[in-house]
Tab-separated table of C-alpha atoms in Angstrom:
chain	number	residue	atom	x	y	z
A	15	MET	CA	13.278	2.817	-29.572
A	16	THR	CA	10.416	2.904	-31.949
A	17	GLU	CA	7.109	1.373	-31.684
A	18	ASN	CA	7.858	-1.396	-33.972
A	19	GLU	CA	10.894	-2.221	-32.240
A	20	VAL	CA	8.866	-2.592	-29.134
A	21	GLN	CA	6.371	-4.901	-30.797
A	22	ALA	CA	9.055	-6.973	-32.090
A	23	ILE	CA	10.587	-7.485	-28.566
A	24	LEU	CA	6.981	-8.294	-27.235
A	25	GLN	CA	6.452	-10.734	-30.123
A	26	ARG	CA	9.807	-12.631	-29.174
A	27	GLN	CA	8.968	-12.678	-25.562
A	28	ARG	CA	5.462	-14.006	-26.086
A	29	GLU	CA	7.011	-16.840	-28.308
A	30	TYR	CA	9.583	-17.745	-25.589
A	31	PHE	CA	7.070	-17.796	-23.171
A	32	ALA	CA	4.678	-20.019	-25.392
A	33	ALA	CA	7.635	-22.696	-25.874
A	34	GLY	CA	7.419	-23.113	-21.975
A	35	HIS	CA	11.396	-21.693	-21.389
A	36	THR	CA	10.099	-19.743	-18.192
A	37	LEU	CA	8.366	-22.417	-16.830
A	38	PRO	CA	10.362	-25.054	-14.958
A	39	ALA	CA	11.534	-24.408	-11.401
A	40	GLU	CA	14.888	-25.238	-12.385
A	41	ALA	CA	14.919	-22.596	-14.971
A	42	ARG	CA	13.412	-19.982	-12.887
A	43	LEU	CA	15.819	-20.676	-9.855
A	44	ALA	CA	18.940	-20.784	-12.426
A	45	ALA	CA	17.702	-16.801	-13.720
A	46	LEU	CA	17.289	-15.719	-10.180
A	47	LYS	CA	20.875	-17.116	-8.895
A	48	LYS	CA	22.420	-15.871	-11.878
A	49	LEU	CA	20.673	-12.219	-11.383
A	50	LYS	CA	21.963	-12.147	-7.651
A	51	ALA	CA	25.348	-13.387	-8.430
A	52	ALA	CA	25.581	-10.287	-10.788
A	53	LEU	CA	24.187	-8.041	-8.307
A	54	GLN	CA	26.875	-9.065	-5.730
A	55	ARG	CA	29.638	-8.797	-8.520
A	56	ARG	CA	28.661	-5.366	-9.431
A	57	GLU	CA	27.775	-3.964	-6.002
A	58	ALA	CA	30.417	-1.254	-6.576
A	59	ASP	CA	29.133	-0.387	-9.924
A	60	PHE	CA	25.728	0.228	-8.626
A	61	ALA	CA	26.970	2.367	-5.732
A	62	ALA	CA	28.859	4.472	-8.090
A	63	ALA	CA	25.823	4.634	-10.368
A	64	LEU	CA	23.664	5.729	-7.405
A	65	GLN	CA	26.227	8.129	-6.195
A	66	ALA	CA	26.378	9.796	-9.871
A	67	ASP	CA	22.307	9.933	-10.009
A	68	LEU	CA	21.160	10.798	-6.302
A	69	GLY	CA	24.320	11.535	-4.159
A	70	LYS	CA	23.663	8.178	-2.214
A	71	SER	CA	26.904	6.830	-0.234
A	72	ALA	CA	28.000	3.327	-0.615
A	73	TYR	CA	26.804	2.522	2.925
A	74	GLU	CA	23.122	3.805	2.010
A	75	SER	CA	23.146	2.175	-1.425
A	76	TYR	CA	23.562	-1.232	0.255
A	77	MET	CA	21.433	-0.645	3.210
A	78	CYS	CA	18.405	0.763	1.097
A	79	GLU	CA	18.821	-0.741	-2.562
A	80	THR	CA	21.375	-3.535	-3.164
A	81	GLY	CA	21.125	-5.185	0.252
A	82	LEU	CA	17.465	-5.452	0.210
A	83	THR	CA	17.418	-6.401	-3.347
A	84	LEU	CA	19.669	-9.376	-2.429
A	85	SER	CA	17.576	-10.150	0.566
A	86	GLU	CA	14.446	-10.500	-1.535
A	87	ALA	CA	16.531	-12.700	-4.180
A	88	SER	CA	17.574	-14.909	-1.382
A	89	TRP	CA	14.042	-15.358	0.036
A	90	MET	CA	12.479	-16.191	-3.289
A	91	ILE	CA	15.222	-18.730	-4.220
A	92	ARG	CA	14.851	-20.397	-0.658
A	93	HIS	CA	11.043	-20.580	-1.117
A	94	LEU	CA	10.348	-20.985	-4.859
A	95	ARG	CA	9.482	-24.496	-4.981
A	96	GLY	CA	6.884	-24.247	-2.199
A	97	LEU	CA	5.344	-21.128	-3.857
A	98	MET	CA	4.940	-23.374	-7.011
A	99	ARG	CA	3.329	-26.341	-5.456
A	100	GLU	CA	-0.283	-26.861	-5.818
A	101	ARG	CA	-2.393	-26.257	-2.825
A	102	THR	CA	-5.446	-28.676	-1.896
A	103	VAL	CA	-8.335	-27.174	-0.415
A	104	PRO	CA	-11.491	-28.665	1.251
A	105	THR	CA	-13.993	-30.032	-1.523
A	106	PRO	CA	-17.723	-29.488	-0.669
A	107	LEU	CA	-19.609	-32.964	0.200
A	108	SER	CA	-21.943	-31.832	-2.780
A	109	GLN	CA	-18.990	-32.370	-5.182
A	110	PHE	CA	-17.885	-35.665	-3.898
A	111	ALA	CA	-15.820	-37.432	-5.386
A	112	ALA	CA	-13.346	-34.903	-6.230
A	113	ARG	CA	-10.024	-33.204	-5.336
A	114	SER	CA	-9.977	-29.351	-5.445
A	115	PHE	CA	-6.730	-27.430	-5.521
A	116	ARG	CA	-5.177	-24.004	-6.432
A	117	SER	CA	-2.536	-23.886	-9.121
A	118	PRO	CA	-0.316	-21.027	-9.803
A	119	THR	CA	0.320	-19.912	-13.190
A	120	PRO	CA	2.217	-17.055	-14.707
A	121	TYR	CA	0.596	-14.284	-16.408
A	122	GLY	CA	2.766	-14.468	-19.351
A	123	ASN	CA	4.615	-11.173	-20.862
A	124	VAL	CA	4.780	-8.581	-17.918
A	125	LEU	CA	5.772	-4.548	-18.059
A	126	ILE	CA	7.412	-3.257	-15.087
A	127	MET	CA	7.647	0.669	-14.781
A	128	SER	CA	10.217	1.659	-11.865
A	129	PRO	CA	10.925	5.223	-10.534
A	130	TRP	CA	14.175	7.258	-9.894
A	131	ASN	CA	14.143	7.642	-6.168
A	132	TYR	CA	15.430	3.875	-5.405
A	133	PRO	CA	16.069	2.645	-8.995
A	134	VAL	CA	17.887	-0.393	-8.051
A	135	LEU	CA	15.474	-1.714	-5.337
A	136	LEU	CA	12.390	-0.795	-7.375
A	137	THR	CA	13.455	-1.914	-10.451
A	138	LEU	CA	14.826	-5.498	-9.357
A	139	ASP	CA	12.384	-6.504	-6.472
A	140	PRO	CA	9.498	-6.551	-8.917
A	141	LEU	CA	11.489	-8.372	-11.725
A	142	ILE	CA	12.739	-10.988	-8.981
A	143	ASP	CA	9.000	-11.565	-8.208
A	144	ALA	CA	8.106	-11.644	-11.798
A	145	VAL	CA	10.739	-14.110	-13.087
A	146	ALA	CA	10.021	-16.369	-9.884
A	147	ALA	CA	6.361	-16.579	-10.977
A	148	GLY	CA	7.511	-17.760	-14.367
A	149	ASN	CA	7.014	-14.604	-16.689
A	150	THR	CA	8.732	-12.851	-19.268
A	151	ALA	CA	9.341	-9.184	-18.761
A	152	VAL	CA	9.867	-5.635	-20.386
A	153	VAL	CA	11.689	-3.443	-17.777
A	154	LYS	CA	11.415	0.064	-18.179
A	155	PRO	CA	13.434	2.265	-15.571
A	156	SER	CA	13.402	5.857	-15.118
A	157	ALA	CA	15.178	8.250	-17.191
A	158	TYR	CA	15.672	10.627	-14.328
A	159	ALA	CA	18.388	8.150	-12.814
A	160	PRO	CA	20.477	7.896	-16.206
A	161	ALA	CA	23.502	6.060	-14.877
A	162	THR	CA	21.585	3.388	-12.787
A	163	SER	CA	19.143	2.891	-15.768
A	164	ALA	CA	22.120	2.398	-18.212
A	165	LEU	CA	23.788	-0.132	-15.686
A	166	LEU	CA	20.627	-2.000	-15.147
A	167	ALA	CA	20.115	-2.228	-18.747
A	168	GLN	CA	23.725	-3.838	-19.139
A	169	VAL	CA	23.447	-6.288	-16.098
A	170	ILE	CA	20.229	-7.375	-16.970
A	171	GLY	CA	21.241	-8.011	-20.547
A	172	GLU	CA	24.235	-10.085	-19.257
A	173	CYS	CA	21.774	-12.266	-17.094
A	174	PHE	CA	18.803	-12.844	-19.468
A	175	PRO	CA	18.387	-13.198	-23.081
A	176	PRO	CA	16.077	-10.300	-24.438
A	177	GLU	CA	13.307	-12.610	-25.221
A	178	HIS	CA	12.917	-13.560	-21.469
A	179	VAL	CA	13.845	-9.879	-20.021
A	180	CYS	CA	14.598	-6.894	-21.860
A	181	VAL	CA	15.193	-3.245	-20.657
A	182	ILE	CA	13.961	-0.243	-22.632
A	183	THR	CA	15.600	2.780	-21.673
A	184	GLY	CA	14.366	6.305	-22.698
A	185	GLY	CA	11.538	9.061	-21.554
A	186	ARG	CA	8.119	9.922	-22.155
A	187	ALA	CA	7.921	8.378	-25.726
A	188	GLU	CA	9.087	5.308	-24.775
A	189	ASN	CA	6.672	4.996	-21.960
A	190	GLN	CA	3.832	5.738	-24.151
A	191	ALA	CA	4.874	3.366	-26.864
A	192	LEU	CA	5.118	0.911	-24.226
A	193	LEU	CA	1.628	1.520	-22.748
A	194	ARG	CA	0.071	1.437	-26.051
A	195	GLN	CA	0.906	-2.219	-26.194
A	196	LYS	CA	-1.083	-5.215	-24.823
A	197	PHE	CA	0.784	-6.884	-22.067
A	198	ASP	CA	-0.618	-9.502	-19.430
A	199	MET	CA	0.276	-7.580	-16.629
A	200	ILE	CA	1.426	-4.382	-15.661
A	201	PHE	CA	3.549	-3.393	-12.516
A	202	PHE	CA	4.195	0.293	-11.862
A	203	THR	CA	5.654	2.539	-9.286
A	204	GLY	CA	5.751	6.205	-9.394
A	205	SER	CA	3.603	9.192	-8.804
A	206	LYS	CA	-0.345	9.168	-8.786
A	207	ALA	CA	-0.745	11.258	-11.791
A	208	VAL	CA	1.340	8.747	-13.969
A	209	GLY	CA	-0.542	5.971	-12.112
A	210	LYS	CA	-3.768	7.345	-13.088
A	211	GLU	CA	-2.504	7.265	-17.038
A	212	VAL	CA	-1.156	3.780	-16.690
A	213	LEU	CA	-4.424	2.517	-15.408
A	214	ARG	CA	-6.238	4.130	-18.111
A	215	CYS	CA	-4.000	2.597	-20.633
A	216	ALA	CA	-4.466	-1.037	-18.898
A	217	ALA	CA	-8.137	-0.902	-19.170
A	218	GLU	CA	-7.930	-0.526	-22.747
A	219	HIS	CA	-6.622	-4.018	-23.015
A	220	LEU	CA	-8.227	-4.909	-19.506
A	221	THR	CA	-4.976	-5.740	-18.576
A	222	PRO	CA	-4.491	-6.354	-14.591
A	223	ALA	CA	-2.156	-3.826	-12.989
A	224	VAL	CA	-0.415	-3.354	-9.687
A	225	LEU	CA	0.251	0.210	-8.770
A	226	GLU	CA	2.697	1.294	-5.976
A	227	LEU	CA	2.085	5.240	-5.553
A	228	GLY	CA	2.458	7.415	-2.773
A	229	GLY	CA	0.696	10.266	-0.780
A	230	LYS	CA	1.068	12.308	2.140
A	231	SER	CA	2.099	9.777	4.986
A	232	PRO	CA	1.370	10.995	8.429
A	233	CYS	CA	3.639	10.653	11.399
A	234	ILE	CA	1.476	10.753	14.680
A	235	VAL	CA	3.564	11.556	17.858
A	236	GLU	CA	1.442	11.077	20.727
A	237	LYS	CA	1.983	12.627	24.152
A	238	THR	CA	3.234	9.064	25.915
A	239	ALA	CA	5.773	8.800	23.284
A	240	LYS	CA	9.684	8.467	24.219
A	241	ILE	CA	10.475	11.895	22.664
A	242	GLY	CA	14.126	11.264	22.157
A	243	LEU	CA	13.652	8.119	20.484
A	244	ALA	CA	11.057	9.404	18.445
A	245	ALA	CA	12.984	12.076	17.164
A	246	LYS	CA	16.062	9.971	16.045
A	247	ARG	CA	13.814	7.273	14.029
A	248	ILE	CA	11.772	10.111	12.510
A	249	VAL	CA	14.993	11.897	11.256
A	250	PHE	CA	16.130	8.904	9.811
A	251	GLY	CA	13.097	8.124	8.011
A	252	LYS	CA	12.326	11.486	6.737
A	253	TYR	CA	15.578	12.750	5.529
A	254	LEU	CA	16.979	9.120	4.260
A	255	ASN	CA	17.442	9.740	0.502
A	256	CYS	CA	16.883	13.490	1.090
A	257	GLY	CA	13.262	12.659	1.794
A	258	GLN	CA	12.832	11.021	-1.737
A	259	THR	CA	10.955	7.877	-0.387
A	260	CYS	CA	7.331	6.940	-1.037
A	261	VAL	CA	6.977	6.142	2.548
A	262	ALA	CA	8.796	8.771	4.191
A	263	PRO	CA	7.018	10.597	6.855
A	264	ASP	CA	5.548	13.231	5.043
A	265	TYR	CA	4.316	15.567	8.070
A	266	ILE	CA	4.183	15.108	12.127
A	267	LEU	CA	0.941	15.379	13.498
A	268	CYS	CA	1.621	15.693	17.228
A	269	ASP	CA	0.167	16.337	20.614
A	270	GLU	CA	0.273	20.347	21.123
A	271	SER	CA	1.594	19.671	24.685
A	272	ILE	CA	4.933	17.692	23.579
A	273	ARG	CA	5.618	19.865	20.257
A	274	ASP	CA	8.085	22.073	21.702
A	275	ASP	CA	10.142	18.969	23.075
A	276	LEU	CA	9.617	17.027	20.049
A	277	VAL	CA	10.867	19.884	17.607
A	278	ALA	CA	13.970	20.551	19.834
A	279	ALA	CA	14.631	16.798	19.754
A	280	ILE	CA	14.510	16.624	16.151
A	281	ARG	CA	16.819	19.598	15.736
A	282	LYS	CA	19.169	17.891	17.941
A	283	GLU	CA	19.107	14.598	15.796
A	284	ILE	CA	19.620	16.411	12.497
A	285	THR	CA	22.901	17.593	13.833
A	286	ALA	CA	23.631	14.268	15.375
A	287	GLN	CA	23.154	12.307	12.005
A	288	TYR	CA	24.049	14.882	9.502
A	289	GLY	CA	26.106	17.332	11.159
A	290	ALA	CA	26.461	21.076	12.032
A	291	ASP	CA	26.326	21.738	8.056
A	292	PRO	CA	24.287	18.780	6.554
A	293	LEU	CA	25.001	20.528	2.887
A	294	ALA	CA	28.665	19.661	3.689
A	295	ASN	CA	28.038	16.081	4.567
A	296	THR	CA	28.894	14.165	1.375
A	297	ALA	CA	26.910	11.258	2.454
A	298	TYR	CA	23.479	13.154	2.386
A	299	GLY	CA	22.647	13.135	-1.161
A	300	LYS	CA	20.895	15.711	-3.415
A	301	ILE	CA	17.395	16.235	-4.850
A	302	ILE	CA	17.176	14.242	-8.293
A	303	ASN	CA	17.126	17.422	-10.705
A	304	GLU	CA	16.716	21.180	-11.171
A	305	LYS	CA	12.824	21.142	-11.364
A	306	HIS	CA	12.346	19.028	-8.297
A	307	TYR	CA	14.484	21.344	-6.278
A	308	HIS	CA	12.710	24.498	-7.313
A	309	ARG	CA	9.579	22.789	-6.544
A	310	LEU	CA	10.683	21.944	-2.778
A	311	MET	CA	12.071	25.507	-2.184
A	312	GLY	CA	8.892	26.881	-3.205
A	313	LEU	CA	7.190	24.773	-0.560
A	314	ILE	CA	9.520	26.132	2.329
A	315	ASP	CA	7.914	29.337	4.076
A	316	PRO	CA	10.783	31.060	5.696
A	317	ALA	CA	8.591	32.541	8.534
A	318	LYS	CA	7.916	29.061	9.645
A	319	VAL	CA	11.195	27.362	9.378
A	320	VAL	CA	13.109	26.503	12.720
A	321	CYS	CA	15.867	24.481	11.413
A	322	GLY	CA	17.345	24.469	7.841
A	323	GLY	CA	15.418	25.928	4.995
A	324	THR	CA	18.834	26.515	2.947
A	325	GLY	CA	19.763	24.971	-0.428
A	326	ASP	CA	22.500	24.742	-2.913
A	327	GLU	CA	21.168	25.241	-6.632
A	328	THR	CA	23.997	24.222	-8.109
A	329	ALA	CA	24.359	20.967	-6.582
A	330	HIS	CA	20.424	20.467	-6.103
A	331	ARG	CA	20.927	20.049	-2.334
A	332	ILE	CA	18.342	21.279	0.454
A	333	ALA	CA	19.214	20.977	4.047
A	334	PRO	CA	16.937	19.111	6.238
A	335	THR	CA	14.229	21.275	6.890
A	336	VAL	CA	11.758	21.695	9.966
A	337	MET	CA	8.816	24.003	9.808
A	338	GLN	CA	6.443	24.405	12.706
A	339	ASP	CA	3.085	26.266	13.309
A	340	VAL	CA	2.008	24.528	10.039
A	341	THR	CA	-1.776	24.377	9.148
A	342	TRP	CA	-3.520	22.298	6.582
A	343	GLU	CA	-3.982	25.458	4.310
A	344	ASP	CA	-0.188	26.068	3.850
A	345	ALA	CA	1.465	25.151	0.423
A	346	VAL	CA	3.653	22.412	1.863
A	347	MET	CA	0.426	20.521	2.934
A	348	GLY	CA	-1.116	20.731	-0.443
A	349	GLU	CA	0.978	18.076	-2.181
A	350	GLU	CA	3.231	14.967	-1.182
A	351	ILE	CA	6.550	16.797	-0.451
A	352	PHE	CA	8.858	13.901	-1.665
A	353	GLY	CA	11.995	15.991	-0.298
A	354	PRO	CA	13.762	17.068	3.017
A	355	ILE	CA	11.099	19.299	4.483
A	356	LEU	CA	9.338	18.431	7.680
A	357	PRO	CA	6.157	20.082	8.515
A	358	VAL	CA	4.788	19.905	12.248
A	359	LEU	CA	1.145	20.283	12.814
A	360	THR	CA	-0.346	19.813	16.309
A	361	TYR	CA	-3.752	18.520	17.735
A	362	THR	CA	-5.253	18.833	20.999
A	363	ASP	CA	-8.112	15.935	20.742
A	364	LEU	CA	-6.767	12.924	19.054
A	365	ASN	CA	-9.869	11.710	17.801
A	366	ALA	CA	-10.545	14.875	15.876
A	367	ALA	CA	-6.886	14.534	14.565
A	368	LEU	CA	-7.484	10.908	13.166
A	369	ALA	CA	-10.887	12.200	11.739
A	370	GLU	CA	-8.957	14.758	9.936
A	371	ILE	CA	-6.377	12.230	8.512
A	372	GLU	CA	-9.401	10.041	7.379
A	373	THR	CA	-11.013	12.928	5.329
A	374	ARG	CA	-8.115	13.021	3.044
A	375	PRO	CA	-6.809	10.113	0.412
A	376	HIS	CA	-5.547	7.142	2.100
A	377	PRO	CA	-1.756	7.404	2.579
A	378	LEU	CA	0.877	4.788	1.473
A	379	ALA	CA	2.021	4.530	5.165
A	380	LEU	CA	1.374	5.917	8.539
A	381	TYR	CA	3.364	5.882	11.658
A	382	LEU	CA	2.565	6.550	15.351
A	383	PHE	CA	4.653	6.980	18.516
A	384	SER	CA	3.046	6.055	21.559
A	385	GLU	CA	3.483	3.810	24.513
A	386	ASP	CA	-0.299	3.682	25.189
A	387	LYS	CA	-1.734	0.402	23.558
A	388	ALA	CA	-5.064	1.668	23.736
A	389	VAL	CA	-3.804	4.548	21.407
A	390	GLN	CA	-2.105	1.989	19.134
A	391	ARG	CA	-5.190	0.254	18.712
A	392	ARG	CA	-7.434	2.875	18.296
A	393	VAL	CA	-5.169	4.577	15.371
A	394	LEU	CA	-5.036	0.923	13.746
A	395	ASP	CA	-8.643	0.637	13.971
A	396	ARG	CA	-9.660	4.193	12.618
A	397	CYS	CA	-7.112	4.837	9.860
A	398	HIS	CA	-6.734	3.321	6.429
A	399	PHE	CA	-3.180	3.041	4.939
A	400	GLY	CA	-1.037	0.831	3.129
A	401	GLY	CA	1.296	-0.196	5.914
A	402	GLY	CA	3.214	1.544	8.616
A	403	CYS	CA	4.808	1.247	12.063
A	404	LEU	CA	4.207	1.636	15.685
A	405	ASN	CA	7.250	3.494	17.252
A	406	ASP	CA	9.468	3.518	14.003
A	407	THR	CA	9.385	4.867	10.526
A	408	ILE	CA	9.636	2.993	7.058
A	409	ILE	CA	11.431	-0.291	8.013
A	410	HIS	CA	8.100	-2.051	7.345
A	411	LEU	CA	8.886	-2.256	3.659
A	412	ALA	CA	12.136	-4.034	4.494
A	413	THR	CA	10.988	-7.668	4.723
A	414	SER	CA	9.866	-10.440	2.392
A	415	ALA	CA	7.577	-11.695	4.930
A	416	MET	CA	5.080	-8.989	4.561
A	417	PRO	CA	3.420	-7.688	1.576
A	418	PHE	CA	3.839	-3.803	0.505
A	419	GLY	CA	1.495	-1.821	-1.138
A	420	GLY	CA	-1.097	1.001	-0.977
A	421	VAL	CA	-4.923	1.521	-0.632
A	422	GLY	CA	-7.009	3.726	-2.443
A	423	GLU	CA	-5.197	6.479	-4.027
A	424	SER	CA	-1.892	5.308	-2.667
A	425	GLY	CA	-1.898	2.354	-4.514
A	426	MET	CA	-3.502	-1.005	-5.696
A	427	GLY	CA	-1.900	-4.527	-5.214
A	428	GLY	CA	1.360	-5.399	-3.241
A	429	TYR	CA	4.323	-7.250	-3.687
A	430	HIS	CA	7.445	-8.575	-1.736
A	431	GLY	CA	7.941	-12.278	-1.047
A	432	LYS	CA	4.699	-14.434	-1.316
A	433	THR	CA	2.808	-11.825	-2.177
A	434	GLY	CA	5.327	-10.648	-4.884
A	435	PHE	CA	4.962	-14.359	-6.345
A	436	GLU	CA	1.102	-14.191	-6.238
A	437	ALA	CA	0.907	-10.644	-7.911
A	438	PHE	CA	2.613	-11.871	-10.889
A	439	SER	CA	0.584	-15.223	-11.026
A	440	HIS	CA	-3.010	-16.285	-11.755
A	441	LEU	CA	-4.164	-18.718	-9.062
A	442	ARG	CA	-6.162	-21.231	-10.945
A	443	SER	CA	-9.142	-23.264	-9.134
A	444	ILE	CA	-9.406	-26.804	-10.271
A	445	VAL	CA	-11.457	-29.528	-9.431
A	446	ASP	CA	-10.236	-32.888	-10.096
A	447	LYS	CA	-13.658	-34.868	-10.372
A	448	LYS	CA	-13.251	-38.691	-9.983
A	449	THR	CA	-14.816	-40.881	-12.735
A	450	TRP	CA	-15.516	-44.028	-10.466
A	451	MET	CA	-18.761	-42.685	-9.316
A	452	ASP	CA	-21.237	-40.121	-10.434
A	453	MET	CA	-23.652	-38.488	-8.000
A	454	PRO	CA	-27.028	-37.977	-9.848
A	455	VAL	CA	-28.341	-34.975	-7.754
A	456	ARG	CA	-27.750	-32.414	-10.264
A	457	TYR	CA	-29.207	-34.083	-13.300
A	458	GLN	CA	-32.585	-33.931	-14.676
A	459	PRO	CA	-35.352	-34.990	-14.333
A	460	TYR	CA	-35.435	-33.446	-10.865
A	461	SER	CA	-37.557	-35.180	-8.004
A	462	THR	CA	-38.369	-34.995	-4.301
A	463	LEU	CA	-35.724	-37.364	-3.344
A	464	LYS	CA	-33.060	-35.325	-5.470
A	465	ASP	CA	-34.431	-32.141	-3.713
A	466	LYS	CA	-33.988	-33.335	-0.124
A	467	MET	CA	-30.632	-34.704	-0.906
A	468	LEU	CA	-29.658	-31.213	-2.538
A	469	ARG	CA	-30.806	-29.450	0.489
A	470	PHE	CA	-28.666	-31.797	2.687
A	471	PHE	CA	-25.477	-31.017	0.761
A	472	LEU	CA	-26.083	-27.342	0.415
A	473	ARG	CA	-26.855	-25.803	3.568
């Protein structure tokens, strides 16, 4: 798509928004219900597309993509009218007589750029929030998931006129053409490197942006943890989607005294969940492309592998891999892994371990396995991260009742549910000043009496 074509789409969307078509609650609800129905109707088609792009099973496609998206749509449909309502807030005595209230209003024309690893969920979830808030949207899915991107374009095209929501497919050229345009808000999910470029482009137009990035999310296993259960939940969260999950546990940091028991339990769980030969498990999935396959294989140190370490280059598949005796200087600790490689580091002093985590960029997620409430409190107080779990992994993102987002280098802003609606809205502060009386305190000429009244009101 040429830049002129992009500009023409944006102009039509601006005109559609200016005409007020996206503003009524009835219009927003109708659009959300139509999208939800289409997602339900095309569930099998989305499963087939996700299988083609990422090797996902139909079960995993529903559990982690289609089902979660339907949940967000259902939540938004139930709560939309309440979210749109003006909220009265207290009025200071100095502004008597008046009513103060907060009023949400859509930004206007928004750009949503989504990644390849969860291409349905991470495209449609923010789109649901944007439509609920009353915006028009340009959606740019990743070129790395071509089957899903093509299906998203088809389904969204059936649900929305292009002047309301339009999907633009393609690669880097289309991304750059879009980022040169002036949007009213940008929502980006992807890597930190591309996120920086998105923010630079947004700054040219002073456009607000929400960035959902990533980072090396630690999984701390303290000595009081239930080892067997911790291993089961870590294996689930780490190897889901072959580790290509922004909130996957990137590495384990465990008490040295339990390292061997934990590693043994993890190896046992890998066999229990994926079979003796995970590469023969058709529900296990694959690495997105050859480039990422070779990058991941290059992070594996065969001398430190205690499980897995093998791959199938033709199919872009890597077995669930565990490495132990890993240090912060190893190559696998130098970048976000984003694949099925689990390094295990140890500590002897938890406070020192937490201090080490805090010297590094704040992660998108942090997980702690511990039965000690004091330890749980200490970790939550000491560490900065986007979100996480106590005694589990990744499930914190699967609810519309809590915001999802990063902090520092792992992102800015959040979404899901109420937070998602507000992310795509500007909350206006409005004072409705009554006309049946007018307090004289603020007007000149000033006097001793006015000074006393002013000090009475403002204290």
